[in-house]
Short mmCIF file of C-alpha atoms in Angstrom, two decimals:
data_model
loop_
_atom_site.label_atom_id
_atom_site.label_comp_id
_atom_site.label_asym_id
_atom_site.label_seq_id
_atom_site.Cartn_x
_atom_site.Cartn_y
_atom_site.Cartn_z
CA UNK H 542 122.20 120.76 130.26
CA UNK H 543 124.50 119.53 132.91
CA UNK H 544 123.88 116.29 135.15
CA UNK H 545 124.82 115.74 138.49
CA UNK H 546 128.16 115.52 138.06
CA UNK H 547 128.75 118.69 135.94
CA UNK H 548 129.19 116.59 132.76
CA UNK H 549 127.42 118.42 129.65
CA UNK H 550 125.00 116.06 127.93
CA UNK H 551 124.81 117.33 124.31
CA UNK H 552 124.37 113.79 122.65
CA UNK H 553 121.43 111.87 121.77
CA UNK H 554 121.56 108.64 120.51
CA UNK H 555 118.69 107.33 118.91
CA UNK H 556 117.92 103.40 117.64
CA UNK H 557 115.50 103.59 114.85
CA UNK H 558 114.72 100.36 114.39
CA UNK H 559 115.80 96.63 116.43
CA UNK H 560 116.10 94.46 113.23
CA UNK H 561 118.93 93.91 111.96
CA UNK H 562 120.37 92.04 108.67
CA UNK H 563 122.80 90.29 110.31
CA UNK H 564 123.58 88.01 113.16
CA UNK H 565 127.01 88.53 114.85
CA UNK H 566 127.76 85.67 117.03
CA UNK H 567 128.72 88.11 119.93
CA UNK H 568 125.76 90.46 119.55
CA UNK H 569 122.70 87.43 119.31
CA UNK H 570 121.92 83.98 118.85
CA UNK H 571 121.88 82.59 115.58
CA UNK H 572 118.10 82.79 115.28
CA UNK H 573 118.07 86.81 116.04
CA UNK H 574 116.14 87.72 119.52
CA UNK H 575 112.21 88.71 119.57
CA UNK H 576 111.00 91.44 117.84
CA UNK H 577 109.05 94.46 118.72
CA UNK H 578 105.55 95.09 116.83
CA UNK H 579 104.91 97.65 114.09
CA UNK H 580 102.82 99.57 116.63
CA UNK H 581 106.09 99.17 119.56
CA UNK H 582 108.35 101.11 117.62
CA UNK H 583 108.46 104.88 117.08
CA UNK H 584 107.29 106.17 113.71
CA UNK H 585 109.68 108.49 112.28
CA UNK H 586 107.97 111.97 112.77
CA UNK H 587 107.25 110.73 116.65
CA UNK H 588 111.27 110.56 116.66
CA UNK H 589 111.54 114.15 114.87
CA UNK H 590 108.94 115.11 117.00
CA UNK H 591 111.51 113.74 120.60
CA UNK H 592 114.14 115.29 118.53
CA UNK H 593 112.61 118.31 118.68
CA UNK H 594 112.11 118.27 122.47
CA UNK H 595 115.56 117.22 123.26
CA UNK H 596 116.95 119.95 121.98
CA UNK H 597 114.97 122.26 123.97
CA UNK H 598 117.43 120.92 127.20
CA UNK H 599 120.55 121.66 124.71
CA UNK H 600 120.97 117.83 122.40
CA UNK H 601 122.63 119.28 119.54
CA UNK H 602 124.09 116.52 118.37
CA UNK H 603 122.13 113.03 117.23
CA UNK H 604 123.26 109.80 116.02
CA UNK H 605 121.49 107.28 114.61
CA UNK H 606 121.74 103.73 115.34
CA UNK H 607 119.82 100.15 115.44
CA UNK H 608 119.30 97.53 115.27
CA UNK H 609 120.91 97.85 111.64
CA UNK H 610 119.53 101.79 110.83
CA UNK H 611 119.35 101.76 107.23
CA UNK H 612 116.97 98.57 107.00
CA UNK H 613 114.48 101.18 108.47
CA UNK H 614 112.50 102.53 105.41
CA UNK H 615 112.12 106.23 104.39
CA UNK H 616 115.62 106.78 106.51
CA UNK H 617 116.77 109.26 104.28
CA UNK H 618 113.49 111.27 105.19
CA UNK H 619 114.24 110.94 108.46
CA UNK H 620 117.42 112.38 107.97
CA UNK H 621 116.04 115.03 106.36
CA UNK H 622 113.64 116.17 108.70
CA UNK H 623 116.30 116.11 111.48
CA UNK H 624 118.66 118.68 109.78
CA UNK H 625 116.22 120.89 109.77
CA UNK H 626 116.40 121.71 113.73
CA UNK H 627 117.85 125.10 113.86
CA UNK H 628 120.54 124.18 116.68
CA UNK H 629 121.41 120.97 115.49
CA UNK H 630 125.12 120.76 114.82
CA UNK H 631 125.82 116.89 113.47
CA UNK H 632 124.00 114.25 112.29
CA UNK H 633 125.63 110.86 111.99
CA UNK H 634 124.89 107.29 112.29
CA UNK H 635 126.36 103.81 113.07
CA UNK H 636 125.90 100.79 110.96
CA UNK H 637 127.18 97.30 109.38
CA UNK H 638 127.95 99.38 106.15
CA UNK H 639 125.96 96.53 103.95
CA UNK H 640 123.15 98.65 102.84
CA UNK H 641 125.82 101.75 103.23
CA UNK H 642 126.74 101.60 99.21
CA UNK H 643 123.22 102.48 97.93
CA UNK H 644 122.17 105.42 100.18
CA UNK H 645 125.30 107.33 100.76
CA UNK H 646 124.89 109.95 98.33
CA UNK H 647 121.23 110.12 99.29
CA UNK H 648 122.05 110.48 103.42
CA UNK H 649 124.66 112.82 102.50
CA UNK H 650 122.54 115.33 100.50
CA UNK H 651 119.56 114.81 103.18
CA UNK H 652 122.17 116.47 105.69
CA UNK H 653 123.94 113.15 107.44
CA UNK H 654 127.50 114.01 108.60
CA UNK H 655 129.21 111.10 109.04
CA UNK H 656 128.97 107.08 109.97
CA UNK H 657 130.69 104.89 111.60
CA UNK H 658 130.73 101.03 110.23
CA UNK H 659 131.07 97.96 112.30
CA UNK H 660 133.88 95.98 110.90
CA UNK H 661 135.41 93.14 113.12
CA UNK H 662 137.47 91.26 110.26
CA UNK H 663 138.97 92.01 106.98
CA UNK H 664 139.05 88.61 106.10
CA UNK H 665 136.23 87.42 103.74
CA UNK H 666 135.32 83.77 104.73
CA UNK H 667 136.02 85.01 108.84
CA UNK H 668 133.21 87.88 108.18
CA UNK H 669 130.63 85.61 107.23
CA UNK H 670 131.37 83.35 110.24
CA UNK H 671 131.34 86.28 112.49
CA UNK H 672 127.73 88.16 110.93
CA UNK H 673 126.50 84.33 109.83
CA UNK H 674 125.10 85.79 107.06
CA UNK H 675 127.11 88.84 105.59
CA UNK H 676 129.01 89.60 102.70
CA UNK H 677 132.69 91.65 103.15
CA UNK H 678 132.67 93.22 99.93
CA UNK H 679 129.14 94.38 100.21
CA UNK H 680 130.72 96.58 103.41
CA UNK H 681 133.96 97.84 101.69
CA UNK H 682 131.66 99.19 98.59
CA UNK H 683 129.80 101.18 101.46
CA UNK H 684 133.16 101.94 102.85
CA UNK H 685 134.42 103.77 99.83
CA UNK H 686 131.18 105.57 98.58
CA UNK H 687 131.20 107.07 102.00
CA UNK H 688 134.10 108.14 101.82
CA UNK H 689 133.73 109.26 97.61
CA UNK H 690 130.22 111.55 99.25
CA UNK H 691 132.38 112.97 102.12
CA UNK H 692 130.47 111.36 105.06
CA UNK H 693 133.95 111.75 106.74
CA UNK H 694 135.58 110.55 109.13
CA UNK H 695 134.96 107.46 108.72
CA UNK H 696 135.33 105.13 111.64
CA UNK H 697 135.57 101.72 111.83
CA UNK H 698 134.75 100.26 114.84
CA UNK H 699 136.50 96.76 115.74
CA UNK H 700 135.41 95.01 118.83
CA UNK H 701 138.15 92.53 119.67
CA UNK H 702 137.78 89.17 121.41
CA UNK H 703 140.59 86.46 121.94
CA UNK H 704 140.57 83.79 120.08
CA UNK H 705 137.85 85.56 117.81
CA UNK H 706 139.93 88.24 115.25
CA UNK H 707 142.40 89.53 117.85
CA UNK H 708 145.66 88.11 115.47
CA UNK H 709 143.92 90.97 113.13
CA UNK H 710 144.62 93.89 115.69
CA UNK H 711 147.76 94.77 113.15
CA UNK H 712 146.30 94.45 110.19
CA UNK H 713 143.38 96.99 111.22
CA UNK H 714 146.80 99.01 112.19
CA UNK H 715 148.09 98.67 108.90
CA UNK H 716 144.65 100.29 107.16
CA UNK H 717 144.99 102.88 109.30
CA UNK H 718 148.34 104.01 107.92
CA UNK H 719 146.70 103.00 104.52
CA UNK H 720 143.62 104.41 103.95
CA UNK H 721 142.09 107.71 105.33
CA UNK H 722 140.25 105.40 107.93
CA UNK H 723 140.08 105.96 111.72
CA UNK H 724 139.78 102.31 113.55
CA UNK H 725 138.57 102.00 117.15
CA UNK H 726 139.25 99.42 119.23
CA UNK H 727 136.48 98.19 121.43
CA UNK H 728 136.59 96.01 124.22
CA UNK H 729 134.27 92.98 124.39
CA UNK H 730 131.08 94.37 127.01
CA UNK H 731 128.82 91.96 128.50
CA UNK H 732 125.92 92.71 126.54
CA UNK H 733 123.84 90.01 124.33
CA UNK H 734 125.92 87.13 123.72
CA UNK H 735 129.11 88.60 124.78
CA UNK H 736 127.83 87.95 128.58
CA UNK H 737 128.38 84.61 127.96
CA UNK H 738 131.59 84.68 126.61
CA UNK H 739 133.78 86.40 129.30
CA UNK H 740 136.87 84.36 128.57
CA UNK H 741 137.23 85.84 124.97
CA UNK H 742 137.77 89.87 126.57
CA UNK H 743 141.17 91.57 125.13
CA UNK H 744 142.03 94.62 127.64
CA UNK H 745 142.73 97.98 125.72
CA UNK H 746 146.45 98.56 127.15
CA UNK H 747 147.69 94.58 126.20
CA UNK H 748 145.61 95.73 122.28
CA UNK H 749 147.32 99.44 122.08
CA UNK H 750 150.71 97.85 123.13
CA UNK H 751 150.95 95.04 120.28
CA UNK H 752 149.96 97.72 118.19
CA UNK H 753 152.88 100.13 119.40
CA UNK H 754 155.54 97.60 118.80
CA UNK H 755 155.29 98.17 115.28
CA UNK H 756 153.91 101.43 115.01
CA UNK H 757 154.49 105.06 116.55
CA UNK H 758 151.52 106.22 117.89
CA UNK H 759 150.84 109.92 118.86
CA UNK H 760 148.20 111.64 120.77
CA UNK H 761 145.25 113.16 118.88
CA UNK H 762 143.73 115.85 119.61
CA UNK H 763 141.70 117.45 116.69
CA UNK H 764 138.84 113.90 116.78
CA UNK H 765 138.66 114.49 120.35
CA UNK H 766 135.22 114.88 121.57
CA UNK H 767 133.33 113.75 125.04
CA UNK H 768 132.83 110.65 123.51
CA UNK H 769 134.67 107.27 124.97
CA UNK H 770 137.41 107.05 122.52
CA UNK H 771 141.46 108.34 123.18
CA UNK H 772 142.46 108.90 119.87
CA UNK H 773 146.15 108.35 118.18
CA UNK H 774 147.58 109.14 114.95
CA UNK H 775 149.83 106.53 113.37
CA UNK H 776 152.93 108.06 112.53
CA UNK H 777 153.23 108.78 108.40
CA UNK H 778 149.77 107.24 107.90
CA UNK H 779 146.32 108.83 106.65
CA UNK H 780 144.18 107.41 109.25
CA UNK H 781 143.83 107.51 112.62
CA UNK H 782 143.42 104.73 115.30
CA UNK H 783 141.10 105.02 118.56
CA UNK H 784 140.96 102.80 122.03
CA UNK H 785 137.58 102.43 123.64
CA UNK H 786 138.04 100.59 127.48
CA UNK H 787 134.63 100.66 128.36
CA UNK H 788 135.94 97.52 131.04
CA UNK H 789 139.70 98.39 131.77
CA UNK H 790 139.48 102.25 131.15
CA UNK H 791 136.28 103.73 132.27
CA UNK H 792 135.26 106.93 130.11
CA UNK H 793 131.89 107.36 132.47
CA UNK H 794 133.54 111.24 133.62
CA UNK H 795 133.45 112.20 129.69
CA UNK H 796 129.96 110.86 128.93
CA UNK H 797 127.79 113.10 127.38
CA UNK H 798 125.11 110.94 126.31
CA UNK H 799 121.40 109.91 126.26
CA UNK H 800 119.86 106.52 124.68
CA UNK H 801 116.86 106.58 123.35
CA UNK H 802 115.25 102.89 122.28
CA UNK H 803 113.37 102.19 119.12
CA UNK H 804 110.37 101.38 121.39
CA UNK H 805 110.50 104.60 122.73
CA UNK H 806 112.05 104.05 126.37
CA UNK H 807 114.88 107.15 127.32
CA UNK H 808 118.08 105.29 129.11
CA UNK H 809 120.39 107.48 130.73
CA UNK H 810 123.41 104.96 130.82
CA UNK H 811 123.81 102.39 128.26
CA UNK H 812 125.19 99.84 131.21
CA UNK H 813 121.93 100.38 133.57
CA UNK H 814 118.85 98.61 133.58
CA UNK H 815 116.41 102.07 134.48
CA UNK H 816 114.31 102.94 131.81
CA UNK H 817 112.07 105.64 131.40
CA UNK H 818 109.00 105.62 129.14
CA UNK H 819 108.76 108.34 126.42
CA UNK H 820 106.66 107.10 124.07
CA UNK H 821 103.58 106.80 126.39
CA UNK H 822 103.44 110.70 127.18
CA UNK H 823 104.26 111.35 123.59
CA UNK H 824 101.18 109.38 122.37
CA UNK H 825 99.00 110.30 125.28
CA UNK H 826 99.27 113.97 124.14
CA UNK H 827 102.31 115.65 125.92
CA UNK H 828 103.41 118.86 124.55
CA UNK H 829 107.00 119.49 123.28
CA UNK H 830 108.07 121.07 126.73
CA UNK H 831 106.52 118.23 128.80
CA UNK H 832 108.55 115.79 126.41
CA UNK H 833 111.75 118.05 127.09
CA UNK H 834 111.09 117.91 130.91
CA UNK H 835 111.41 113.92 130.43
CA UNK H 836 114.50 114.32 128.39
CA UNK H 837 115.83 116.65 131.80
CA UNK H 838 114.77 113.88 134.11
CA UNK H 839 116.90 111.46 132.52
CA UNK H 840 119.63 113.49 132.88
CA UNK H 841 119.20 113.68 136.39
CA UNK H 842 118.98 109.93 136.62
CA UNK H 843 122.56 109.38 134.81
CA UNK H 844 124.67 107.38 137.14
CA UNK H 845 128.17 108.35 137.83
CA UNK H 846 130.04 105.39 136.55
CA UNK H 847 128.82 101.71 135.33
CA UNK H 848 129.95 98.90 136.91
CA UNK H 849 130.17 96.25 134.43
CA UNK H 850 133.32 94.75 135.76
CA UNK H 851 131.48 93.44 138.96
CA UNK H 852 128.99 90.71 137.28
CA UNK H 853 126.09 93.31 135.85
CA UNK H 854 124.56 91.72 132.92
CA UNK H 855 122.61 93.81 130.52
CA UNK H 856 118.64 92.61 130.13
CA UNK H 857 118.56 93.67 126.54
CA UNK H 858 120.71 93.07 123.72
CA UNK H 859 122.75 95.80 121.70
CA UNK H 860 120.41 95.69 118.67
CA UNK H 861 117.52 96.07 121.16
CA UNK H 862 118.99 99.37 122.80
CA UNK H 863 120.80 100.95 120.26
CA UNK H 864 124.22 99.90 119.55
#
């Protein structure tokens, strides 16, 4: 399935759930943000049953997100259920890594591929101030039995804001030539409570050039994918390191992706405010090809770029769109 600008979209990202364990002072206020009812959110076979659908227009690859995913129960069915679609290549799925520990094995087995894990610190006491609530060594034990099960690569992904954990840029550096880690590099995106907090944003060439002046980097090409990242090996080290501009370095010409909300709605652009109701044909009776004909209409709808950088603010927060 191509959209109007000839890019393939192969890539379906789906937020199971908007709760989440922890409250990260750029992502939401300290007293979390309304939540959607029991009967709002999609039940898991309605979101094998989308699944399904969306890979009738040619999704064959699904990640899942939040929220924080794995505080969603029975998510190792869910899994489960998803690998069996014929044409499905890769299952993976982003979270905080604090829950990561106890259902690795599990997710693995059920047919996950691989996760990504938020990580914005490696300092203990700076990790609770940053999630208000979290626990550092409760994500490294994740970390490792992820990597133990093979849910590889792992990524870490490290959004940077000044003032915030940017004298840390280096040390993420170091673990990549350490560990058999691949650390991305996110810029700060006005989304949640990052809108208000312009004055903390780190641009991607100023973070990629304190990193170079004490480590080679060179071009990677075997993680490369459609997705936003441009990828670098560290010279002699096991890991990898990645740059995400989403501000400074647009990657709108690679996108590949679709959004779909945990209450259902099918967003063709992260950065974009249109929404477009999926759960109400689902529940009304639509069949599977009438649910794939909504999946091709929001590819039609994806924009060509977003335009962040002139004063759009996002309406929802990250945990309420899929981070």
């Amino acid at each position: 399935m191509q959209d109007n600008f000839s890019r393939r979209i192969n890539y379906l990202r789906i937020a199971i759930t908007d709760r989440c364990n922890l409250r990260c002072r750029y992502c939401m206020p300290a007293t979390g943000v309304p939540l959607k009812g029991h009967d709002d959110i999609l039940r898991l076979e309605e979101i094998v049953t989308l699944a399904r659908a969306a890979v009738r227009i040619g999704i064959n690859r699904i990640r899942l997100t939040g929220g924080e995913p794995l505080v969603r129960k029975n998510v190792v069915t869910l899994v489960r259920e998803l690998a069996k679609l014929p044409t499905l290549k890769e299952i993976s799925l982003t979270t905080n890594g604090t829950f990561l520990a106890g259902l690795a094995a599990a997710l693995k087995e059920a047919g996950l591929s691989r996760v990504n894990i938020s990580l914005d610190t490696l300092q203990k006491d700076r990790y609770r101030y940053i999630t208000r609530r979290g626990n550092i060594g409760s994500v490294w034990q994740g970390i490792r039995a992820a990597l133990a099960v093979g849910l590889t690569p792992v990524k870490i992904n490290v959004v940077v804001a000044r003032g915030f954990n940017d004298d840390e840029i280096l040390d993420f550096a170091r673990l990549a030539m350490e560990e058999p880690l691949h650390i991305r590099f996110i810029e700060l995106m006005p989304i949640g409570a990052a809108a208000t907090s312009a004055g903390g944003y780190v641009p991607m060439g100023e973070i990629k050039s304190r990193i170079e002046a004490f480590y080679p980097l060179e071009p990677l090409t075997d993680l490369a994918t459609n997705g936003p990242a441009v990828n670098f090996r560290v010279a002699g080290g096991r890991g990898s390191i990645g740059f995400i501009g989403a501000m400074s370095e647009h990657f709108c010409s690679r996108c590949n992706r679709l959004r779909l909300t945990a209450d259902g709605k099918l967003r063709p652009c992260l950065y974009w405010d249109g929404e477009i109701d999926i759960k109400g044909p689902l529940r009304a009776g639509a069949t599977e090809k009438e649910l794939a004909s909504i999946f091709a209409r929001a590819v039609s709808l994806k924009p060509a770029e977003h335009h962040m950088e002139t004063g759009w603010r996002q309406a929802r927060v990250m945990s309420q769109i899929g981070g």
